CSV table of C-alpha atoms (C1' of nucleotides) in Angstrom, one decimal:
chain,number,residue,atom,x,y,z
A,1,UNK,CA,0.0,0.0,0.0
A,2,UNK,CA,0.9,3.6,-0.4
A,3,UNK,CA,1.3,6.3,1.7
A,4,UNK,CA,-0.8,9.7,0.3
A,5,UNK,CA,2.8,11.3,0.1
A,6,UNK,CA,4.5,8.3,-1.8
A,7,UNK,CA,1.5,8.6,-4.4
A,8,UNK,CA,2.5,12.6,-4.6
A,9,UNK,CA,5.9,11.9,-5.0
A,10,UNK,CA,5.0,9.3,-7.8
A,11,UNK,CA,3.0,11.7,-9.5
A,12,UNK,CA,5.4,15.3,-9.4
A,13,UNK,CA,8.4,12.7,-10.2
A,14,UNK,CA,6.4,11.2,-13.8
A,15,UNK,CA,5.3,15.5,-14.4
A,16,UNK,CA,8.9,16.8,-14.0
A,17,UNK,CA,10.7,13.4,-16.1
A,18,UNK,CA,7.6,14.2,-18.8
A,19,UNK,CA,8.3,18.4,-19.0
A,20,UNK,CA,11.9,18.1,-18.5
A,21,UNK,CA,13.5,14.7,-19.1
A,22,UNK,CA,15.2,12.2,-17.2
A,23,UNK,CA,18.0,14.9,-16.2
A,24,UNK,CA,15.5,17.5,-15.0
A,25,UNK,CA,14.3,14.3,-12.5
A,26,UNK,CA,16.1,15.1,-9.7
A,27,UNK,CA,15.6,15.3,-6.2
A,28,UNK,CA,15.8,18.8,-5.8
A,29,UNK,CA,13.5,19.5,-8.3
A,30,UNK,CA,11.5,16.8,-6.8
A,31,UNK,CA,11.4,18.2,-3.4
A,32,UNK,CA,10.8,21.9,-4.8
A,33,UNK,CA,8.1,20.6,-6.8
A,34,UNK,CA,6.2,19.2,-3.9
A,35,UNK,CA,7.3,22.2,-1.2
A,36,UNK,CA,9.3,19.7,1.0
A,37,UNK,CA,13.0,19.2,2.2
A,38,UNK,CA,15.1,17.1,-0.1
A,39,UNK,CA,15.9,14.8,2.7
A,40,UNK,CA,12.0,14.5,3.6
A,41,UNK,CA,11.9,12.5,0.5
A,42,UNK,CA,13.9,10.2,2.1
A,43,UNK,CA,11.4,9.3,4.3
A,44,UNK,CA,8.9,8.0,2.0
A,45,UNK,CA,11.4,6.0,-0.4
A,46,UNK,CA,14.4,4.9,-0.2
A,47,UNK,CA,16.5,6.0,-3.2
A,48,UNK,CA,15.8,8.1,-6.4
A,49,UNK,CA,15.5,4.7,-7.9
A,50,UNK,CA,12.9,3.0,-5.8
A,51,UNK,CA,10.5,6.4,-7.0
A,52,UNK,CA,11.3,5.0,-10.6
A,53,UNK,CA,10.7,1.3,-9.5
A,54,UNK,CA,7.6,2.7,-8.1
A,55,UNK,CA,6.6,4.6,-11.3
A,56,UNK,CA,6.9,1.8,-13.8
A,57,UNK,CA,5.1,-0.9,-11.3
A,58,UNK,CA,2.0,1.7,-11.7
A,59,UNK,CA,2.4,1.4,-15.5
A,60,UNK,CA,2.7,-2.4,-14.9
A,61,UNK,CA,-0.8,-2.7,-12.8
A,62,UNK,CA,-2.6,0.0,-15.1
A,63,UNK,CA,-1.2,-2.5,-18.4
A,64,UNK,CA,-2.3,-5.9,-16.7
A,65,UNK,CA,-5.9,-4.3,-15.9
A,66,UNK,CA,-6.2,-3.1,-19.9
A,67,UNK,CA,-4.9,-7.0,-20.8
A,68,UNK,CA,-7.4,-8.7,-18.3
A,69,UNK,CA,-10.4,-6.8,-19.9
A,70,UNK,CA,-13.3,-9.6,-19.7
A,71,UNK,CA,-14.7,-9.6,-23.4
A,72,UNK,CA,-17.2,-11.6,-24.8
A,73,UNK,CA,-15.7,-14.1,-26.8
A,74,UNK,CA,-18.3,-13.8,-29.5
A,75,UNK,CA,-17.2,-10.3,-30.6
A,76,UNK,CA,-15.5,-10.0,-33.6
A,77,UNK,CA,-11.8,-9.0,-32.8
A,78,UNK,CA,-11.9,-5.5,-34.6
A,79,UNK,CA,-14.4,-4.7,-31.8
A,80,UNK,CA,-12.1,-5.8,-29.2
A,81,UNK,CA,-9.4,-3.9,-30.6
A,82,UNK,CA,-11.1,-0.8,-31.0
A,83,UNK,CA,-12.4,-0.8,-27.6
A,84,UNK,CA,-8.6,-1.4,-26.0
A,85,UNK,CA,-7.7,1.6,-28.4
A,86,UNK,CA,-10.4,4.0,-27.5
A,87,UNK,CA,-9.8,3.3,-23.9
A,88,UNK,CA,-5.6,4.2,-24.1
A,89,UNK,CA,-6.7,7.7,-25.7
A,90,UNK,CA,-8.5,8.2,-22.9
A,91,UNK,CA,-5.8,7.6,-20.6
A,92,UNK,CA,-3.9,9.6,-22.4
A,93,UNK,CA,-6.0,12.4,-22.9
A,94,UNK,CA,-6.6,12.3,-18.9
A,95,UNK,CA,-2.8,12.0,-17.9
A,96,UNK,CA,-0.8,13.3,-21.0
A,97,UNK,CA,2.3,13.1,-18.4
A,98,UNK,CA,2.3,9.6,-18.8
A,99,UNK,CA,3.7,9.5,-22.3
A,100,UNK,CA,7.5,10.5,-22.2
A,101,UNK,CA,7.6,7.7,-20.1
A,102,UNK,CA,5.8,5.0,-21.4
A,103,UNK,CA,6.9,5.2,-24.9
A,104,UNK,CA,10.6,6.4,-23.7
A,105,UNK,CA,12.4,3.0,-22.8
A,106,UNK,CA,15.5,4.7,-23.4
A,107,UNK,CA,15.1,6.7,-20.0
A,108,UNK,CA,15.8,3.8,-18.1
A,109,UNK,CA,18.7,2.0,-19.6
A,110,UNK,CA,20.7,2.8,-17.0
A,111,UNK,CA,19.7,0.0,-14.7
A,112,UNK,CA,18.7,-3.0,-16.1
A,113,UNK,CA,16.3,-3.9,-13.6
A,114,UNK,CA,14.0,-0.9,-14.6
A,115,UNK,CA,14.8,-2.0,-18.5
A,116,UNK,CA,13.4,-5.2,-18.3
A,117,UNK,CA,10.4,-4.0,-16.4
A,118,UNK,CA,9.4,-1.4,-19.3
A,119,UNK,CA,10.0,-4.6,-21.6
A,120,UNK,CA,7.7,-6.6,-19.7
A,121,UNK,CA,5.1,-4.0,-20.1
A,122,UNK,CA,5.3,-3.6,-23.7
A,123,UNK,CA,5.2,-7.6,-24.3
A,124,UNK,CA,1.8,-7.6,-22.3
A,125,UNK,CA,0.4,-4.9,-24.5
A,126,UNK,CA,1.8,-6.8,-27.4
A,127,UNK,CA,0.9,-10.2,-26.8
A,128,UNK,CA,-2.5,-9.2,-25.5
A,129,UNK,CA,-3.4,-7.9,-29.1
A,130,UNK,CA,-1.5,-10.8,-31.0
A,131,UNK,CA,-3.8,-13.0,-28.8
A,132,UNK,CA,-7.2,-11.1,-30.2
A,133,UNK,CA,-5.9,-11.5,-33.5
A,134,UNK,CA,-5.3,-15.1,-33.5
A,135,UNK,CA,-9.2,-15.4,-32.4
A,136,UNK,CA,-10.4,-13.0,-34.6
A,137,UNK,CA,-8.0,-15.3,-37.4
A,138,UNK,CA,-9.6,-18.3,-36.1
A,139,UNK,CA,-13.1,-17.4,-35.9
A,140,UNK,CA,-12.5,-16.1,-39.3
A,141,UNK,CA,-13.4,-12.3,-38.8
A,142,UNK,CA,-9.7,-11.5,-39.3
A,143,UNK,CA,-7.5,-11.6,-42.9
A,144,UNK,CA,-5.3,-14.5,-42.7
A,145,UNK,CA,-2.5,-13.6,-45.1
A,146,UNK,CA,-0.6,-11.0,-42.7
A,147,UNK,CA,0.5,-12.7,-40.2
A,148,UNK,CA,-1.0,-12.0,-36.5
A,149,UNK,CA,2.4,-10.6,-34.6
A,150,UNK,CA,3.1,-8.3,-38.4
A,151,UNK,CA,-0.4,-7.4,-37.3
A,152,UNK,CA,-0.1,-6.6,-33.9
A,153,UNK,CA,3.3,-4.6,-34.5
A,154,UNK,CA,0.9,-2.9,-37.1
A,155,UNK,CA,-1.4,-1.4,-35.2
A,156,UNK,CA,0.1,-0.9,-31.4
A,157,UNK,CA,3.3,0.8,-33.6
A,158,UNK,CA,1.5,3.2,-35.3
A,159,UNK,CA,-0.6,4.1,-32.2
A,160,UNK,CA,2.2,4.6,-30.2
A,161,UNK,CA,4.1,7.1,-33.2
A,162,UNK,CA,0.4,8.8,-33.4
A,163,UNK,CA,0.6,9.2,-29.2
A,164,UNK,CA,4.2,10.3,-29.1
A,165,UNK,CA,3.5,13.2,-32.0
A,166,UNK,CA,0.6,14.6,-30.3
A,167,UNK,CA,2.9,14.6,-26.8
A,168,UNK,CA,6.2,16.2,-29.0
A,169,UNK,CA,3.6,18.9,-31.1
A,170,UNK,CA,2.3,20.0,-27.6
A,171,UNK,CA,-0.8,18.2,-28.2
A,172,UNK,CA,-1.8,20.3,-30.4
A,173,UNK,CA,-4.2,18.2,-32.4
A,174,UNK,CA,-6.9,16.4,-31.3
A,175,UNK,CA,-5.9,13.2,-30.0
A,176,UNK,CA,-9.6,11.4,-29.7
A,177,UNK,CA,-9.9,12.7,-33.3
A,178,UNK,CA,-7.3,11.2,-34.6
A,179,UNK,CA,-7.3,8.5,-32.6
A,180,UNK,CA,-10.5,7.4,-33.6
A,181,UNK,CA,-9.2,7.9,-37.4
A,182,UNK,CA,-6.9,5.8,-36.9
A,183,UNK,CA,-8.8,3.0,-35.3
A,184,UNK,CA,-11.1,3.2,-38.5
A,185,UNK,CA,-8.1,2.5,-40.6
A,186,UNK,CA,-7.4,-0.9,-38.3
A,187,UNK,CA,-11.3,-1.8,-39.4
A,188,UNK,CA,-10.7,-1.3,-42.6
A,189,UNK,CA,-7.0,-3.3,-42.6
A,190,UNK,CA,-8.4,-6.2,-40.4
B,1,UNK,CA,34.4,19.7,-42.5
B,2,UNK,CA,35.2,17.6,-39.7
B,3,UNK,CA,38.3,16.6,-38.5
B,4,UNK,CA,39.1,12.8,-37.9
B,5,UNK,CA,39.2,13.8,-34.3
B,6,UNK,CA,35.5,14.8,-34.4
B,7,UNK,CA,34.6,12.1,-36.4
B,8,UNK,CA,35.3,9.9,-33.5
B,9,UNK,CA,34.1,11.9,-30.9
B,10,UNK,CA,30.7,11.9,-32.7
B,11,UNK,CA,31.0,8.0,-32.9
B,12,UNK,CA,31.9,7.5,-29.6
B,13,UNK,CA,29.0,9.7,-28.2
B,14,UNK,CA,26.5,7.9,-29.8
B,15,UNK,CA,27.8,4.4,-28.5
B,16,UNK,CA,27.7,6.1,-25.2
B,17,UNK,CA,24.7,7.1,-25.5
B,18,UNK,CA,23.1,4.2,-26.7
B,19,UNK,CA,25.0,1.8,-24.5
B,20,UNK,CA,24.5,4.1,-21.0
B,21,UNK,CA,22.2,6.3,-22.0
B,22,UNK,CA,21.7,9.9,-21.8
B,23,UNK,CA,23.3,9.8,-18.5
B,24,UNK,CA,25.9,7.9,-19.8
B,25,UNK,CA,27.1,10.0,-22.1
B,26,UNK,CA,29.5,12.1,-19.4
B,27,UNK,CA,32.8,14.1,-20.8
B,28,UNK,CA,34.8,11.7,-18.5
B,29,UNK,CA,33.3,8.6,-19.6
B,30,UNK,CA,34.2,9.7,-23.8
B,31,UNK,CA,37.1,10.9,-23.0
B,32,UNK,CA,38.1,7.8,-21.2
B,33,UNK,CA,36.2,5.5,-24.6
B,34,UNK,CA,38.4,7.6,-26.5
B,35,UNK,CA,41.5,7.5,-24.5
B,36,UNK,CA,42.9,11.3,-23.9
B,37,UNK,CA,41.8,13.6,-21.4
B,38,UNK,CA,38.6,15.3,-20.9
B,39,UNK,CA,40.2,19.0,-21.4
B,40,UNK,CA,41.0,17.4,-24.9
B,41,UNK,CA,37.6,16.6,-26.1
B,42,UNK,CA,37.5,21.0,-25.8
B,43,UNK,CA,40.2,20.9,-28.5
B,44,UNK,CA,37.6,19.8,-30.7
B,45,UNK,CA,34.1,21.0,-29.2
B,46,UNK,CA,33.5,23.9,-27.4
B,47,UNK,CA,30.9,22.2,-25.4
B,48,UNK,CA,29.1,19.1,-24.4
B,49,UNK,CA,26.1,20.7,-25.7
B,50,UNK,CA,27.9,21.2,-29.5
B,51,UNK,CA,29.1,17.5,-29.6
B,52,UNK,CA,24.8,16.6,-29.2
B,53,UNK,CA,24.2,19.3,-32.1
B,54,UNK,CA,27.1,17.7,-34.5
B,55,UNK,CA,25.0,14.0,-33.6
B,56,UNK,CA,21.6,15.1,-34.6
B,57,UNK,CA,22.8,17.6,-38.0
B,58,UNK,CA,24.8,13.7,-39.2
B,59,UNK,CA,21.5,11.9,-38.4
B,60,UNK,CA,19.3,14.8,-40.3
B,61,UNK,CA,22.2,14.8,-43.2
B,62,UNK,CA,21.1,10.9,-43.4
B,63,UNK,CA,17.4,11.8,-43.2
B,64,UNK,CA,17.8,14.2,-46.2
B,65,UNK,CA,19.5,11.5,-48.1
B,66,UNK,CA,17.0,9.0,-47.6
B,67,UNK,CA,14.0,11.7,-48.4
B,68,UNK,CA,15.8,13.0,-51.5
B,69,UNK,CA,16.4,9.6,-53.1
B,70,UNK,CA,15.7,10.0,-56.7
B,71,UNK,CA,12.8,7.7,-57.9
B,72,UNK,CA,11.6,6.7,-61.3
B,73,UNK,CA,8.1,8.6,-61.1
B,74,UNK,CA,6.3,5.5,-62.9
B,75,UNK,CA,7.6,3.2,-60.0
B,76,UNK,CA,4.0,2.3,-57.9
B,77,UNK,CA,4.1,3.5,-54.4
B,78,UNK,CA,4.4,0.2,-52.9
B,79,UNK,CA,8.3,-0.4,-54.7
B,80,UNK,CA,9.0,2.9,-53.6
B,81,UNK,CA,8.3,2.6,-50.5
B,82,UNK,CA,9.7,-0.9,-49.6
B,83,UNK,CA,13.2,0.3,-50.9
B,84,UNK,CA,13.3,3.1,-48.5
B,85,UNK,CA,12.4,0.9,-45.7
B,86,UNK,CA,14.9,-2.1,-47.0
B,87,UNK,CA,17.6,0.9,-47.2
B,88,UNK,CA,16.8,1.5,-43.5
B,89,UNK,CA,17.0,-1.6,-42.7
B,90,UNK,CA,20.5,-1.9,-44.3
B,91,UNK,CA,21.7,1.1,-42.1
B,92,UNK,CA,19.9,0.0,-38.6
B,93,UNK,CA,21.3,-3.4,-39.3
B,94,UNK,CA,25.2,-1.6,-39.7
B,95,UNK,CA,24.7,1.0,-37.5
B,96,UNK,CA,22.4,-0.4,-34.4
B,97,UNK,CA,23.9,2.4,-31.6
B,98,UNK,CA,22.2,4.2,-33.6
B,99,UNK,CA,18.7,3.4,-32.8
B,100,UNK,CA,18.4,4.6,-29.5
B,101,UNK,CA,18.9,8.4,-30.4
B,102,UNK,CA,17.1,8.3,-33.9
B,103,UNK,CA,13.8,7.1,-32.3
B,104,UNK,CA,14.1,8.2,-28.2
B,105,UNK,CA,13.5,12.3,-28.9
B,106,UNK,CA,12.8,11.9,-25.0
B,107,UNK,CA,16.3,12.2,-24.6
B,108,UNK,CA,16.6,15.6,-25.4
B,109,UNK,CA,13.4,17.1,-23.7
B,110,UNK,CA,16.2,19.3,-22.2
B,111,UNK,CA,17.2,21.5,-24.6
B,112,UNK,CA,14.8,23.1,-27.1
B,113,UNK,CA,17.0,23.6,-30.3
B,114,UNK,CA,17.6,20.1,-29.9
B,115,UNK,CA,14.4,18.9,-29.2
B,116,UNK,CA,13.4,21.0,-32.8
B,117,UNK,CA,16.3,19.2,-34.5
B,118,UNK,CA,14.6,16.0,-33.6
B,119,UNK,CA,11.0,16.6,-34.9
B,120,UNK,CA,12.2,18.1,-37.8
B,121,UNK,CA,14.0,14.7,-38.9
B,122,UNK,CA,10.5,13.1,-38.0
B,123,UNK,CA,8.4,15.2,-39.8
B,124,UNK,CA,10.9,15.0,-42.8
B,125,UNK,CA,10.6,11.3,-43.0
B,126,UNK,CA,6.9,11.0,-41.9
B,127,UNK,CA,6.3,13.3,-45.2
B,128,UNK,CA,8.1,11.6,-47.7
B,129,UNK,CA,6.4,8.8,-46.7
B,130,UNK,CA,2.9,10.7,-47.1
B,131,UNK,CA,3.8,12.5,-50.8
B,132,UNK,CA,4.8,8.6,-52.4
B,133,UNK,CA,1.2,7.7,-50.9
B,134,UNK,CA,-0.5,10.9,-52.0
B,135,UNK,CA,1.2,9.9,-55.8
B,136,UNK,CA,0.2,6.0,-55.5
B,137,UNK,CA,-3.7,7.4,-54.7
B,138,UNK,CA,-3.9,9.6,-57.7
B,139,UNK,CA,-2.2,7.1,-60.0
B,140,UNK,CA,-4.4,4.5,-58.4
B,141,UNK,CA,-1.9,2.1,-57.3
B,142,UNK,CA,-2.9,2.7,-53.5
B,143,UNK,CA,-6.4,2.5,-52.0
B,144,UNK,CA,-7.7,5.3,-51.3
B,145,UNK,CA,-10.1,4.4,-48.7
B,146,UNK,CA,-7.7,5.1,-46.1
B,147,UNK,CA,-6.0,8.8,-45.5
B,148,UNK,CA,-2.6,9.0,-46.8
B,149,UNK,CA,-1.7,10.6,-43.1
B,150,UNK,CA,-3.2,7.3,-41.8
B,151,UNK,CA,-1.3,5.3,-44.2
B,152,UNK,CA,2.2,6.7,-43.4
B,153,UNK,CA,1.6,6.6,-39.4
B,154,UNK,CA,1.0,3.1,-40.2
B,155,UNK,CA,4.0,2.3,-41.7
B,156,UNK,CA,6.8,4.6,-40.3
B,157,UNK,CA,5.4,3.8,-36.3
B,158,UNK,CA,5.1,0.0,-37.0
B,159,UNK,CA,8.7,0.0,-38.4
B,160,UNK,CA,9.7,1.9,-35.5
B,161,UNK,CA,8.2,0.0,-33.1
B,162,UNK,CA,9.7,-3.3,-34.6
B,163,UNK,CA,13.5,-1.6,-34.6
B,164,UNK,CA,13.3,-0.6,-31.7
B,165,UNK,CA,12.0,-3.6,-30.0
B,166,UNK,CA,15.0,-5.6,-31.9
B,167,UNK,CA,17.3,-2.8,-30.0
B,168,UNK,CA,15.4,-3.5,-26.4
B,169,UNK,CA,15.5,-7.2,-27.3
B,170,UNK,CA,19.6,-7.4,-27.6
B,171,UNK,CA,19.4,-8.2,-30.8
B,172,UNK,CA,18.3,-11.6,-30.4
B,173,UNK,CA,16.2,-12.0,-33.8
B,174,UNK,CA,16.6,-11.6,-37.7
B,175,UNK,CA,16.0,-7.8,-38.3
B,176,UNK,CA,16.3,-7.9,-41.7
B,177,UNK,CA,14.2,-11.1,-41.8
B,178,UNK,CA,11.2,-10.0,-39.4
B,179,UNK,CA,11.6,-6.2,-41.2
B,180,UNK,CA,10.7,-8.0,-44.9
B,181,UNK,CA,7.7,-9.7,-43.5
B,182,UNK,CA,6.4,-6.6,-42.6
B,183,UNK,CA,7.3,-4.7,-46.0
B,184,UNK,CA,5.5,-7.6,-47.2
B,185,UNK,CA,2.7,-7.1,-45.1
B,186,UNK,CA,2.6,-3.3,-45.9
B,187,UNK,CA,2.9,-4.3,-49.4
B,188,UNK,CA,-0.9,-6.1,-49.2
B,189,UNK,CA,-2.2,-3.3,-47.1
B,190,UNK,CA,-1.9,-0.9,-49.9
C,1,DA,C1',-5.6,8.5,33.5
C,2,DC,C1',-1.2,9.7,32.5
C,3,DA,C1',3.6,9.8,31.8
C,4,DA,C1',7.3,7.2,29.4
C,5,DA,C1',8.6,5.4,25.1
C,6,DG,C1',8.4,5.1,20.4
C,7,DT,C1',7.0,6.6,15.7
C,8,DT,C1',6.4,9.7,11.8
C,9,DA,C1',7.6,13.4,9.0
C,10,DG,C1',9.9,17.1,8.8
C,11,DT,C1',14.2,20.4,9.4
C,12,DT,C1',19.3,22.3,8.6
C,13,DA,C1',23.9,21.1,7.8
C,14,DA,C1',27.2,18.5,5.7
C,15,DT,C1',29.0,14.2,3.3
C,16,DG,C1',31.7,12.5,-0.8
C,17,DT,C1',31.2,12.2,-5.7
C,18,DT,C1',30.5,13.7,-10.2
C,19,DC,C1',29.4,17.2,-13.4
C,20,DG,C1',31.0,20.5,-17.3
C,21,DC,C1',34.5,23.3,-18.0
C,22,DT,C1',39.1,26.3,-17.6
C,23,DA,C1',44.0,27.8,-16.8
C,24,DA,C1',48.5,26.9,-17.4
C,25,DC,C1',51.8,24.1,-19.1
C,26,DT,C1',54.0,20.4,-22.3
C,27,DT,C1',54.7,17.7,-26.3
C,28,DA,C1',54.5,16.6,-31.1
C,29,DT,C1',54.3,18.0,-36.0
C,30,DG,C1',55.1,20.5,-40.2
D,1,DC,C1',59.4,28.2,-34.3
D,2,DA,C1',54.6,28.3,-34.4
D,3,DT,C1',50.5,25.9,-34.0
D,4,DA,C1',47.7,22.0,-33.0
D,5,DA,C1',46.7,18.6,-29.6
D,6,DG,C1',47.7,16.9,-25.7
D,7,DT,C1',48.6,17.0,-20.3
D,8,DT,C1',47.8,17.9,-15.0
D,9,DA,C1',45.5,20.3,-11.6
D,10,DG,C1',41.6,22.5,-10.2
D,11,DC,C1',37.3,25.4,-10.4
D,12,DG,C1',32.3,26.1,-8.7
D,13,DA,C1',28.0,23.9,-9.1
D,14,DA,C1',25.0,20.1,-8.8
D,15,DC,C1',24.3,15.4,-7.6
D,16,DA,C1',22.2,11.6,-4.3
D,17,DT,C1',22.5,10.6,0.1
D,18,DT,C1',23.4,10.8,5.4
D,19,DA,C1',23.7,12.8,10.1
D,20,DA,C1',21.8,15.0,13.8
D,21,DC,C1',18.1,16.9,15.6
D,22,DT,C1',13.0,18.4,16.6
D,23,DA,C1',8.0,18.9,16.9
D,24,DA,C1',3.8,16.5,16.8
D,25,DC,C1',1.5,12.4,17.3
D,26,DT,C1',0.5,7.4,19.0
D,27,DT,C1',1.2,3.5,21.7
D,28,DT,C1',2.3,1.2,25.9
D,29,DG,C1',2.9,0.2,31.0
D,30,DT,C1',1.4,1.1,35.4
DNA sequence: ACAAAGTTAGTTAATGTTCGCTAACTTATG
DNA sequence: CATAAGTTAGCGAACATTAACTAACTTTGT
C-alpha cells in the first residue's frame, strides 16, 4: 500500500521526467516541486531509484488491468481492438504526463532492472493484441494472409508514433480525433 | 568539415549514449572511450552541448539522403516505399547504436533547439512517406479508402516500433528477416 | 488516567562524488 | 618556431544521500 505522500511523489516525479526529461528528474527539483526538504523524500522511499521502481510498477498494474479486460468471446476481434484503443486515448487524454515515459524505454537504460520492467510492459500490451488476432484469425473475422504478430506490431506501432507526436507537437491536435481515425483505418485493414 | 578527431568523438558519443544512455554520455566517460583527457575533447568542441548538435545535424544529413532519393516517377508506391524501408533496414542493421537516439526524442526534452532538430528529422521522413502515398492514390496504385496521413503513421510507427524492439531485445532476432515480412505485409495493405 | 517510550515526518547542515569546463603548461608536427 | 593537440590540476556547481536533531502524534505500561 501507499502512503498519500508516496502517491504525490510518484506523481510530481512522472510531471517533472515528462516536462523536463530524465535529467530535469532530480531530487531537488522533486522536493521543490512538492514544497518539501530534499531529505524528507527520504522518508517515503528509499532511493531516487525506488520512485522510478515505483513509477513503472504503476504502468505495470494500469497495463495488466487493460490486458485482463473480460470480453465476450463472440465479438469479432476489430471490436475488441477498438475498444482497447479508445480506452488508451482516454488515458492519455486524462494524464498526457504519462507519455514521455511510457513510450521512452531509453530513460531507463541505465539500470537494467527498470529496462526489463518497461519490456515486460510492452510484451503484455503486445501479446494481449497478438492474442485477439489469432481469435479473430480463427473465428474467421480477421485476414489470414498478414501474419498475426506483423499485425499486432501494425497497429500498437502506429498508435504509439500517433501518441508520441501529439505529446512532442504540444498536443496540439486532437488526440480522440485522430485516434478514432486511426482506429477506423485498423477496421478497414483487419 | 570535420576533422578525424571529431569524427570519432561523434562515434563515440553515440555508443555512449546508446549503451548508458543519456546519463551515460558524461565528458569523463568519452574521453576515457576515447582514451585522452577530458580538457582534450575541448580541443575539438566547445561544449558538451555542441558535440549533441554535430549527432543530430549527421543523423538529419542521413534523413535528407533517404527523403531526396531519386525515384523513377512510374515506379508504384508500394516499390518505392519498400526500398526506403529495406535501405533503412541496411543502415539499422550496420549501425544499431544508432537506434536509440534516432527514435528516443525523450532524450533531449532538455534543450529546445535540440528537441526542434529531432522533430524536424521526423516530420521529414513521416512526409516523404505521405507524398509517395499521395502519388500511389492519384495514379491508383494505392487504396484510397484510407488517409494518406493514416497510411504513413502506419508504416513509419510500426517499423519503429519493430527496430526498436530488436534494439530493447539485444538483438536476439533476424532484423532484416522480421523487417521483410512486414514490407510484405505493408505491401498487401496498400 | 497519565507519563514514558516510540513513531512519523519534517528540518538544517554536511557528506563524498561527479558534473562540465578552464587555466597553465607540455609535447609533437610541419 | 609556431601551431595543434595533448597533459595535470583544479574550479564552482550540482548530484544523491546521510547525520543529527525536533516537533507532533500514537502506543504502551502502570
Amino acid at each position: 500500500m501507499q502512503t498519500e505522500r508516496q502517491i504525490q511523489i510518484i506523481e510530481e516525479s512522472i510531471k517533472l521526467i515528462a516536462l523536463k526529461g530524465i535529467q530535469g528528474f532530480t531530487i531537488k527539483n522533486l522536493s521543490k516541486a512538492i514544497g518539501i526538504s530534499e531529505p524528507a523524500i527520504y522518508r517515503h522511499f528509499e532511493s531516487k531509484t525506488a520512485i522510478l521502481v515505483a513509477i513503472l510498477d504503476s504502468f505495470k498494474e494500469m497495463a495488466g488491468m487493460m490486458s485482463s479486460l473480460p470480453f465476450d468471446e463472440e465479438q469479432p476481434a476489430v471490436e475488441k481492438i477498438a475498444f482497447i484503443f479508445f480506452r488508451m486515448l482516454d488515458v492519455f487524454t486524462e494524464q498526457p504526463t504519462i507519455i514521455p515515459i511510457v513510450f521512452a524505454e531509453e530513460i531507463f537504460k541505465n539500470d537494467n532492472m527498470l529496462k526489463e520492467k518497461i519490456n515486460e510492459i510492452q510484451n503484455l500490451n503486445l501479446q494481449k493484441i497478438e492474442t485477439i488476432i489469432e481469435q479473430g484469425q480463427e473465428a474467421g473475422n480477421v485476414r489470414q494472409d498478414i501474419d498475426k504478430s506483423s499485425l499486432a506490431i501494425i497497429f500498437l506501432g502506429s498508435f504509439r508514433l500517433l501518441i508520441k507526436r501529439w505529446d512532442l507537437n504540444n498536443y496540439n491536435f486532437d488526440l480522440k480525433e485522430e485516434g478514432t481515425k486511426l482506429v477506423n483505418s485498423f477496421k478497414l485493414i483487419l
